[in-house]
Amino acid sequence: METQTESDLLDSLFLIPREPVKQFLKTLLHLVYSVEVTGLENIPETGGAVLISNHTDNLDVIVQGTSVLRKVIYLGKYELFHPQETVLELLENPNSPLNFFPLSLMKQTLVAALNTLGDLQGKQLSHWGGHPILRAHNVTDAKSAAVYYENLENYIVDLIRKGELISIYPQGTRVENVSPGSFKALSAKLAIRAGVPIIPSAIKGAWKMMKPEAFLTGKAFGSKITYNIGKPIYPDQFPKEPLKKAAKIVTEELENRVRKLIEFPES
C-alpha cells in the first residue's frame, strides 16, 4: 500500500508549484494592466478569515489571488476537482461501447488513466488554492435542498476554523457596480459562526477587461485597475443579536465599506 510519504513525493514530482505560477500571473497582469493595490496590511498573517469583494470580472480572482500575500482559498464546484467522474458514469452505462468486445479489453486501462488524470487535476487545483464544495447529491425538493445547504455551510465554517483565508463574492454574480442590497448575507453568517474577522475589499476597473474586445481595441493595455483592502470587522465587533439579524447588519456594513473602498481607499 502506498504510504503518505510516497504520495507526497509523487505530488511533489507532478504538481506545478503555486508560487512560480502566482509570480508569473502577477508579472503578466502588471504588464498588461496598470494595477494598484492598497491595504495589504489589513489581511491577518495567520488564522481563519473571510475576505469579501465586489465581483466585476473573472479577472478579479487573478488580481486578488496574486496581490494577497497569503494563500487565498477559492471554493469551486466539486466536478472541477473530480472531472473524471462524469465521464466514468457514461462509461459505466450498460449501453456504453466499452462494455462490449473488443473495446471492453481497454476499459480497465482507460478507467485507470481517467482516475489518475482526474486526481492530478484535483490535487493541482487544491495546491494552487482551490477547494471543492460538497457535491449536491439527490437535491430534488425543498427539504433535501435545505439539508444540503446546511451541510455546505457547516463544511465551509469548519474549513475557516482550520485557519484558511476564504474568498467569497457576496454579490454572487459579476456586475460593474455595488448597489444597496446586492450582497447576500452568507459570507457574514459564515464569519460570525466561525468567529473570525471578515475583511471588505473592492476592485475597480476590471469590468470586462478580459473580454476579447478589450484587447482587440487596445482598451485593456495600461487600463488602471485598483484593488483596495479595508480594515477587518473583528468578532468582538459583531452585533450581539441572533445570527440572522447580526448577519444582515454586518452585510449592510460591508456593502457600505466596499462602496467607499471603490472610490476612496482607506489610509
mmCIF file with all atom_site columns, N, CA, C and O in Angstrom, residues 218-257:
data_model
loop_
_atom_site.group_PDB
_atom_site.id
_atom_site.type_symbol
_atom_site.label_atom_id
_atom_site.label_alt_id
_atom_site.label_comp_id
_atom_site.label_asym_id
_atom_site.label_entity_id
_atom_site.label_seq_id
_atom_site.pdbx_PDB_ins_code
_atom_site.Cartn_x
_atom_site.Cartn_y
_atom_site.Cartn_z
_atom_site.occupancy
_atom_site.B_iso_or_equiv
_atom_site.pdbx_formal_charge
_atom_site.auth_seq_id
_atom_site.auth_comp_id
_atom_site.auth_asym_id
_atom_site.auth_atom_id
_atom_site.pdbx_PDB_model_num
ATOM 1   N N  . GLY A 1 218 ? -7.501  47.565 -27.818 1.00 0.00 ? 218 GLY A N  1
ATOM 2   C CA . GLY A 1 218 ? -6.369  48.132 -27.093 1.00 0.00 ? 218 GLY A CA 1
ATOM 3   C C  . GLY A 1 218 ? -6.752  48.754 -25.767 1.00 0.00 ? 218 GLY A C  1
ATOM 4   O O  . GLY A 1 218 ? -5.898  49.274 -25.043 1.00 0.00 ? 218 GLY A O  1
ATOM 5   N N  . LYS A 1 219 ? -8.040  48.685 -25.411 1.00 0.00 ? 219 LYS A N  1
ATOM 6   C CA . LYS A 1 219 ? -8.515  49.309 -24.182 1.00 0.00 ? 219 LYS A CA 1
ATOM 7   C C  . LYS A 1 219 ? -7.899  48.672 -22.940 1.00 0.00 ? 219 LYS A C  1
ATOM 8   O O  . LYS A 1 219 ? -7.673  49.354 -21.928 1.00 0.00 ? 219 LYS A O  1
ATOM 9   N N  . ALA A 1 220 ? -7.621  47.364 -23.011 1.00 0.00 ? 220 ALA A N  1
ATOM 10  C CA . ALA A 1 220 ? -7.102  46.657 -21.841 1.00 0.00 ? 220 ALA A CA 1
ATOM 11  C C  . ALA A 1 220 ? -5.693  47.111 -21.466 1.00 0.00 ? 220 ALA A C  1
ATOM 12  O O  . ALA A 1 220 ? -5.356  47.196 -20.279 1.00 0.00 ? 220 ALA A O  1
ATOM 13  N N  . PHE A 1 221 ? -4.894  47.416 -22.462 1.00 0.00 ? 221 PHE A N  1
ATOM 14  C CA . PHE A 1 221 ? -3.472  47.691 -22.225 1.00 0.00 ? 221 PHE A CA 1
ATOM 15  C C  . PHE A 1 221 ? -3.276  49.009 -21.475 1.00 0.00 ? 221 PHE A C  1
ATOM 16  O O  . PHE A 1 221 ? -3.642  50.079 -21.965 1.00 0.00 ? 221 PHE A O  1
ATOM 17  N N  . GLY A 1 222 ? -2.704  48.884 -20.290 1.00 0.00 ? 222 GLY A N  1
ATOM 18  C CA . GLY A 1 222 ? -2.465  50.065 -19.472 1.00 0.00 ? 222 GLY A CA 1
ATOM 19  C C  . GLY A 1 222 ? -3.677  50.538 -18.704 1.00 0.00 ? 222 GLY A C  1
ATOM 20  O O  . GLY A 1 222 ? -3.599  51.539 -17.985 1.00 0.00 ? 222 GLY A O  1
ATOM 21  N N  . SER A 1 223 ? -4.798  49.830 -18.843 1.00 0.00 ? 223 SER A N  1
ATOM 22  C CA . SER A 1 223 ? -6.009  50.224 -18.131 1.00 0.00 ? 223 SER A CA 1
ATOM 23  C C  . SER A 1 223 ? -5.775  50.120 -16.620 1.00 0.00 ? 223 SER A C  1
ATOM 24  O O  . SER A 1 223 ? -5.215  49.148 -16.139 1.00 0.00 ? 223 SER A O  1
ATOM 25  N N  . LYS A 1 224 ? -6.225  51.130 -15.877 1.00 0.00 ? 224 LYS A N  1
ATOM 26  C CA . LYS A 1 224 ? -5.978  51.156 -14.438 1.00 0.00 ? 224 LYS A CA 1
ATOM 27  C C  . LYS A 1 224 ? -6.970  50.277 -13.699 1.00 0.00 ? 224 LYS A C  1
ATOM 28  O O  . LYS A 1 224 ? -8.184  50.404 -13.858 1.00 0.00 ? 224 LYS A O  1
ATOM 29  N N  . ILE A 1 225 ? -6.437  49.368 -12.882 1.00 0.00 ? 225 ILE A N  1
ATOM 30  C CA . ILE A 1 225 ? -7.250  48.506 -12.026 1.00 0.00 ? 225 ILE A CA 1
ATOM 31  C C  . ILE A 1 225 ? -6.778  48.715 -10.595 1.00 0.00 ? 225 ILE A C  1
ATOM 32  O O  . ILE A 1 225 ? -5.577  48.619 -10.310 1.00 0.00 ? 225 ILE A O  1
ATOM 33  N N  . THR A 1 226 ? -7.707  49.018 -9.710  1.00 0.00 ? 226 THR A N  1
ATOM 34  C CA . THR A 1 226 ? -7.343  49.194 -8.306  1.00 0.00 ? 226 THR A CA 1
ATOM 35  C C  . THR A 1 226 ? -7.968  48.089 -7.464  1.00 0.00 ? 226 THR A C  1
ATOM 36  O O  . THR A 1 226 ? -9.101  47.663 -7.715  1.00 0.00 ? 226 THR A O  1
ATOM 37  N N  . TYR A 1 227 ? -7.220  47.620 -6.492  1.00 0.00 ? 227 TYR A N  1
ATOM 38  C CA . TYR A 1 227 ? -7.735  46.644 -5.535  1.00 0.00 ? 227 TYR A CA 1
ATOM 39  C C  . TYR A 1 227 ? -7.432  47.184 -4.147  1.00 0.00 ? 227 TYR A C  1
ATOM 40  O O  . TYR A 1 227 ? -6.279  47.217 -3.719  1.00 0.00 ? 227 TYR A O  1
ATOM 41  N N  . ASN A 1 228 ? -8.475  47.638 -3.462  1.00 0.00 ? 228 ASN A N  1
ATOM 42  C CA . ASN A 1 228 ? -8.337  48.262 -2.153  1.00 0.00 ? 228 ASN A CA 1
ATOM 43  C C  . ASN A 1 228 ? -8.903  47.354 -1.072  1.00 0.00 ? 228 ASN A C  1
ATOM 44  O O  . ASN A 1 228 ? -10.048 46.902 -1.161  1.00 0.00 ? 228 ASN A O  1
ATOM 45  N N  . ILE A 1 229 ? -8.079  47.086 -0.062  1.00 0.00 ? 229 ILE A N  1
ATOM 46  C CA . ILE A 1 229 ? -8.465  46.192 1.040   1.00 0.00 ? 229 ILE A CA 1
ATOM 47  C C  . ILE A 1 229 ? -8.696  47.032 2.285   1.00 0.00 ? 229 ILE A C  1
ATOM 48  O O  . ILE A 1 229 ? -7.823  47.805 2.699   1.00 0.00 ? 229 ILE A O  1
ATOM 49  N N  . GLY A 1 230 ? -9.880  46.895 2.856   1.00 0.00 ? 230 GLY A N  1
ATOM 50  C CA . GLY A 1 230 ? -10.244 47.697 4.019   1.00 0.00 ? 230 GLY A CA 1
ATOM 51  C C  . GLY A 1 230 ? -9.927  47.013 5.335   1.00 0.00 ? 230 GLY A C  1
ATOM 52  O O  . GLY A 1 230 ? -9.470  45.870 5.388   1.00 0.00 ? 230 GLY A O  1
ATOM 53  N N  . LYS A 1 231 ? -10.213 47.726 6.407   1.00 0.00 ? 231 LYS A N  1
ATOM 54  C CA . LYS A 1 231 ? -9.978  47.201 7.748   1.00 0.00 ? 231 LYS A CA 1
ATOM 55  C C  . LYS A 1 231 ? -11.002 46.111 8.074   1.00 0.00 ? 231 LYS A C  1
ATOM 56  O O  . LYS A 1 231 ? -12.181 46.241 7.744   1.00 0.00 ? 231 LYS A O  1
ATOM 57  N N  . PRO A 1 232 ? -10.570 45.063 8.730   1.00 0.00 ? 232 PRO A N  1
ATOM 58  C CA . PRO A 1 232 ? -11.481 43.955 9.054   1.00 0.00 ? 232 PRO A CA 1
ATOM 59  C C  . PRO A 1 232 ? -12.548 44.357 10.073  1.00 0.00 ? 232 PRO A C  1
ATOM 60  O O  . PRO A 1 232 ? -12.367 45.291 10.856  1.00 0.00 ? 232 PRO A O  1
ATOM 61  N N  . ILE A 1 233 ? -13.644 43.641 10.043  1.00 0.00 ? 233 ILE A N  1
ATOM 62  C CA . ILE A 1 233 ? -14.615 43.670 11.140  1.00 0.00 ? 233 ILE A CA 1
ATOM 63  C C  . ILE A 1 233 ? -14.303 42.441 11.987  1.00 0.00 ? 233 ILE A C  1
ATOM 64  O O  . ILE A 1 233 ? -14.391 41.304 11.508  1.00 0.00 ? 233 ILE A O  1
ATOM 65  N N  . TYR A 1 234 ? -13.883 42.658 13.222  1.00 0.00 ? 234 TYR A N  1
ATOM 66  C CA . TYR A 1 234 ? -13.439 41.561 14.078  1.00 0.00 ? 234 TYR A CA 1
ATOM 67  C C  . TYR A 1 234 ? -14.620 40.957 14.848  1.00 0.00 ? 234 TYR A C  1
ATOM 68  O O  . TYR A 1 234 ? -15.669 41.610 15.026  1.00 0.00 ? 234 TYR A O  1
ATOM 69  N N  . PRO A 1 235 ? -14.473 39.713 15.312  1.00 0.00 ? 235 PRO A N  1
ATOM 70  C CA . PRO A 1 235 ? -15.567 39.042 16.021  1.00 0.00 ? 235 PRO A CA 1
ATOM 71  C C  . PRO A 1 235 ? -16.139 39.841 17.185  1.00 0.00 ? 235 PRO A C  1
ATOM 72  O O  . PRO A 1 235 ? -17.349 39.808 17.422  1.00 0.00 ? 235 PRO A O  1
ATOM 73  N N  . ASP A 1 236 ? -15.273 40.575 17.924  1.00 0.00 ? 236 ASP A N  1
ATOM 74  C CA . ASP A 1 236 ? -15.794 41.338 19.062  1.00 0.00 ? 236 ASP A CA 1
ATOM 75  C C  . ASP A 1 236 ? -16.607 42.551 18.623  1.00 0.00 ? 236 ASP A C  1
ATOM 76  O O  . ASP A 1 236 ? -17.226 43.235 19.448  1.00 0.00 ? 236 ASP A O  1
ATOM 77  N N  . GLN A 1 237 ? -16.604 42.832 17.302  1.00 0.00 ? 237 GLN A N  1
ATOM 78  C CA . GLN A 1 237 ? -17.393 43.944 16.770  1.00 0.00 ? 237 GLN A CA 1
ATOM 79  C C  . GLN A 1 237 ? -18.717 43.466 16.157  1.00 0.00 ? 237 GLN A C  1
ATOM 80  O O  . GLN A 1 237 ? -19.526 44.291 15.726  1.00 0.00 ? 237 GLN A O  1
ATOM 81  N N  . PHE A 1 238 ? -18.910 42.158 16.118  1.00 0.00 ? 238 PHE A N  1
ATOM 82  C CA . PHE A 1 238 ? -20.156 41.640 15.555  1.00 0.00 ? 238 PHE A CA 1
ATOM 83  C C  . PHE A 1 238 ? -21.323 42.001 16.483  1.00 0.00 ? 238 PHE A C  1
ATOM 84  O O  . PHE A 1 238 ? -21.172 41.996 17.708  1.00 0.00 ? 238 PHE A O  1
ATOM 85  N N  . PRO A 1 239 ? -22.488 42.310 15.912  1.00 0.00 ? 239 PRO A N  1
ATOM 86  C CA . PRO A 1 239 ? -23.650 42.662 16.729  1.00 0.00 ? 239 PRO A CA 1
ATOM 87  C C  . PRO A 1 239 ? -24.049 41.516 17.661  1.00 0.00 ? 239 PRO A C  1
ATOM 88  O O  . PRO A 1 239 ? -23.970 40.350 17.289  1.00 0.00 ? 239 PRO A O  1
ATOM 89  N N  . LYS A 1 240 ? -24.459 41.864 18.870  1.00 0.00 ? 240 LYS A N  1
ATOM 90  C CA . LYS A 1 240 ? -24.911 40.859 19.840  1.00 0.00 ? 240 LYS A CA 1
ATOM 91  C C  . LYS A 1 240 ? -26.406 40.587 19.612  1.00 0.00 ? 240 LYS A C  1
ATOM 92  O O  . LYS A 1 240 ? -27.267 40.858 20.433  1.00 0.00 ? 240 LYS A O  1
ATOM 93  N N  . GLU A 1 241 ? -26.677 40.068 18.447  1.00 0.00 ? 241 GLU A N  1
ATOM 94  C CA . GLU A 1 241 ? -28.042 39.789 18.019  1.00 0.00 ? 241 GLU A CA 1
ATOM 95  C C  . GLU A 1 241 ? -28.131 38.336 17.567  1.00 0.00 ? 241 GLU A C  1
ATOM 96  O O  . GLU A 1 241 ? -27.106 37.677 17.366  1.00 0.00 ? 241 GLU A O  1
ATOM 97  N N  . PRO A 1 242 ? -29.342 37.803 17.393  1.00 0.00 ? 242 PRO A N  1
ATOM 98  C CA . PRO A 1 242 ? -29.465 36.469 16.800  1.00 0.00 ? 242 PRO A CA 1
ATOM 99  C C  . PRO A 1 242 ? -28.752 36.418 15.458  1.00 0.00 ? 242 PRO A C  1
ATOM 100 O O  . PRO A 1 242 ? -28.626 37.439 14.772  1.00 0.00 ? 242 PRO A O  1
ATOM 101 N N  . LEU A 1 243 ? -28.280 35.239 15.078  1.00 0.00 ? 243 LEU A N  1
ATOM 102 C CA . LEU A 1 243 ? -27.411 35.077 13.918  1.00 0.00 ? 243 LEU A CA 1
ATOM 103 C C  . LEU A 1 243 ? -27.958 35.737 12.656  1.00 0.00 ? 243 LEU A C  1
ATOM 104 O O  . LEU A 1 243 ? -27.244 36.469 11.966  1.00 0.00 ? 243 LEU A O  1
ATOM 105 N N  . LYS A 1 244 ? -29.201 35.492 12.329  1.00 0.00 ? 244 LYS A N  1
ATOM 106 C CA . LYS A 1 244 ? -29.777 36.017 11.088  1.00 0.00 ? 244 LYS A CA 1
ATOM 107 C C  . LYS A 1 244 ? -29.767 37.537 11.066  1.00 0.00 ? 244 LYS A C  1
ATOM 108 O O  . LYS A 1 244 ? -29.379 38.161 10.061  1.00 0.00 ? 244 LYS A O  1
ATOM 109 N N  . LYS A 1 245 ? -30.160 38.154 12.185  1.00 0.00 ? 245 LYS A N  1
ATOM 110 C CA . LYS A 1 245 ? -30.190 39.614 12.252  1.00 0.00 ? 245 LYS A CA 1
ATOM 111 C C  . LYS A 1 245 ? -28.778 40.183 12.262  1.00 0.00 ? 245 LYS A C  1
ATOM 112 O O  . LYS A 1 245 ? -28.492 41.195 11.607  1.00 0.00 ? 245 LYS A O  1
ATOM 113 N N  . ALA A 1 246 ? -27.882 39.538 13.004  1.00 0.00 ? 246 ALA A N  1
ATOM 114 C CA . ALA A 1 246 ? -26.492 40.004 13.066  1.00 0.00 ? 246 ALA A CA 1
ATOM 115 C C  . ALA A 1 246 ? -25.842 39.948 11.686  1.00 0.00 ? 246 ALA A C  1
ATOM 116 O O  . ALA A 1 246 ? -25.126 40.879 11.287  1.00 0.00 ? 246 ALA A O  1
ATOM 117 N N  . ALA A 1 247 ? -26.099 38.859 10.943  1.00 0.00 ? 247 ALA A N  1
ATOM 118 C CA . ALA A 1 247 ? -25.522 38.724 9.599   1.00 0.00 ? 247 ALA A CA 1
ATOM 119 C C  . ALA A 1 247 ? -26.048 39.816 8.671   1.00 0.00 ? 247 ALA A C  1
ATOM 120 O O  . ALA A 1 247 ? -25.304 40.352 7.838   1.00 0.00 ? 247 ALA A O  1
ATOM 121 N N  . LYS A 1 248 ? -27.311 40.168 8.814   1.00 0.00 ? 248 LYS A N  1
ATOM 122 C CA . LYS A 1 248 ? -27.887 41.229 7.985   1.00 0.00 ? 248 LYS A CA 1
ATOM 123 C C  . LYS A 1 248 ? -27.231 42.571 8.281   1.00 0.00 ? 248 LYS A C  1
ATOM 124 O O  . LYS A 1 248 ? -26.893 43.329 7.358   1.00 0.00 ? 248 LYS A O  1
ATOM 125 N N  . ILE A 1 249 ? -27.017 42.865 9.568   1.00 0.00 ? 249 ILE A N  1
ATOM 126 C CA . ILE A 1 249 ? -26.389 44.133 9.963   1.00 0.00 ? 249 ILE A CA 1
ATOM 127 C C  . ILE A 1 249 ? -24.958 44.210 9.437   1.00 0.00 ? 249 ILE A C  1
ATOM 128 O O  . ILE A 1 249 ? -24.525 45.224 8.884   1.00 0.00 ? 249 ILE A O  1
ATOM 129 N N  . VAL A 1 250 ? -24.210 43.110 9.613   1.00 0.00 ? 250 VAL A N  1
ATOM 130 C CA . VAL A 1 250 ? -22.817 43.081 9.136   1.00 0.00 ? 250 VAL A CA 1
ATOM 131 C C  . VAL A 1 250 ? -22.765 43.200 7.614   1.00 0.00 ? 250 VAL A C  1
ATOM 132 O O  . VAL A 1 250 ? -21.905 43.900 7.060   1.00 0.00 ? 250 VAL A O  1
ATOM 133 N N  . THR A 1 251 ? -23.694 42.562 6.922   1.00 0.00 ? 251 THR A N  1
ATOM 134 C CA . THR A 1 251 ? -23.723 42.613 5.457   1.00 0.00 ? 251 THR A CA 1
ATOM 135 C C  . THR A 1 251 ? -23.959 44.033 4.968   1.00 0.00 ? 251 THR A C  1
ATOM 136 O O  . THR A 1 251 ? -23.304 44.490 4.013   1.00 0.00 ? 251 THR A O  1
ATOM 137 N N  . GLU A 1 252 ? -24.872 44.748 5.607   1.00 0.00 ? 252 GLU A N  1
ATOM 138 C CA . GLU A 1 252 ? -25.127 46.140 5.224   1.00 0.00 ? 252 GLU A CA 1
ATOM 139 C C  . GLU A 1 252 ? -23.888 47.001 5.451   1.00 0.00 ? 252 GLU A C  1
ATOM 140 O O  . GLU A 1 252 ? -23.573 47.872 4.637   1.00 0.00 ? 252 GLU A O  1
ATOM 141 N N  . GLU A 1 253 ? -23.179 46.744 6.553   1.00 0.00 ? 253 GLU A N  1
ATOM 142 C CA . GLU A 1 253 ? -21.948 47.485 6.823   1.00 0.00 ? 253 GLU A CA 1
ATOM 143 C C  . GLU A 1 253 ? -20.878 47.176 5.778   1.00 0.00 ? 253 GLU A C  1
ATOM 144 O O  . GLU A 1 253 ? -20.158 48.069 5.315   1.00 0.00 ? 253 GLU A O  1
ATOM 145 N N  . LEU A 1 254 ? -20.780 45.902 5.381   1.00 0.00 ? 254 LEU A N  1
ATOM 146 C CA . LEU A 1 254 ? -19.809 45.503 4.367   1.00 0.00 ? 254 LEU A CA 1
ATOM 147 C C  . LEU A 1 254 ? -20.104 46.191 3.025   1.00 0.00 ? 254 LEU A C  1
ATOM 148 O O  . LEU A 1 254 ? -19.192 46.658 2.339   1.00 0.00 ? 254 LEU A O  1
ATOM 149 N N  . GLU A 1 255 ? -21.371 46.245 2.655   1.00 0.00 ? 255 GLU A N  1
ATOM 150 C CA . GLU A 1 255 ? -21.756 46.922 1.416   1.00 0.00 ? 255 GLU A CA 1
ATOM 151 C C  . GLU A 1 255 ? -21.309 48.374 1.427   1.00 0.00 ? 255 GLU A C  1
ATOM 152 O O  . GLU A 1 255 ? -20.742 48.876 0.450   1.00 0.00 ? 255 GLU A O  1
ATOM 153 N N  . ASN A 1 256 ? -21.556 49.057 2.548   1.00 0.00 ? 256 ASN A N  1
ATOM 154 C CA . ASN A 1 256 ? -21.161 50.461 2.665   1.00 0.00 ? 256 ASN A CA 1
ATOM 155 C C  . ASN A 1 256 ? -19.649 50.618 2.554   1.00 0.00 ? 256 ASN A C  1
ATOM 156 O O  . ASN A 1 256 ? -19.145 51.526 1.879   1.00 0.00 ? 256 ASN A O  1
ATOM 157 N N  . ARG A 1 257 ? -18.920 49.729 3.223   1.00 0.00 ? 257 ARG A N  1
ATOM 158 C CA . ARG A 1 257 ? -17.457 49.822 3.208   1.00 0.00 ? 257 ARG A CA 1
ATOM 159 C C  . ARG A 1 257 ? -16.890 49.549 1.811   1.00 0.00 ? 257 ARG A C  1
ATOM 160 O O  . ARG A 1 257 ? -15.944 50.212 1.376   1.00 0.00 ? 257 ARG A O  1
#
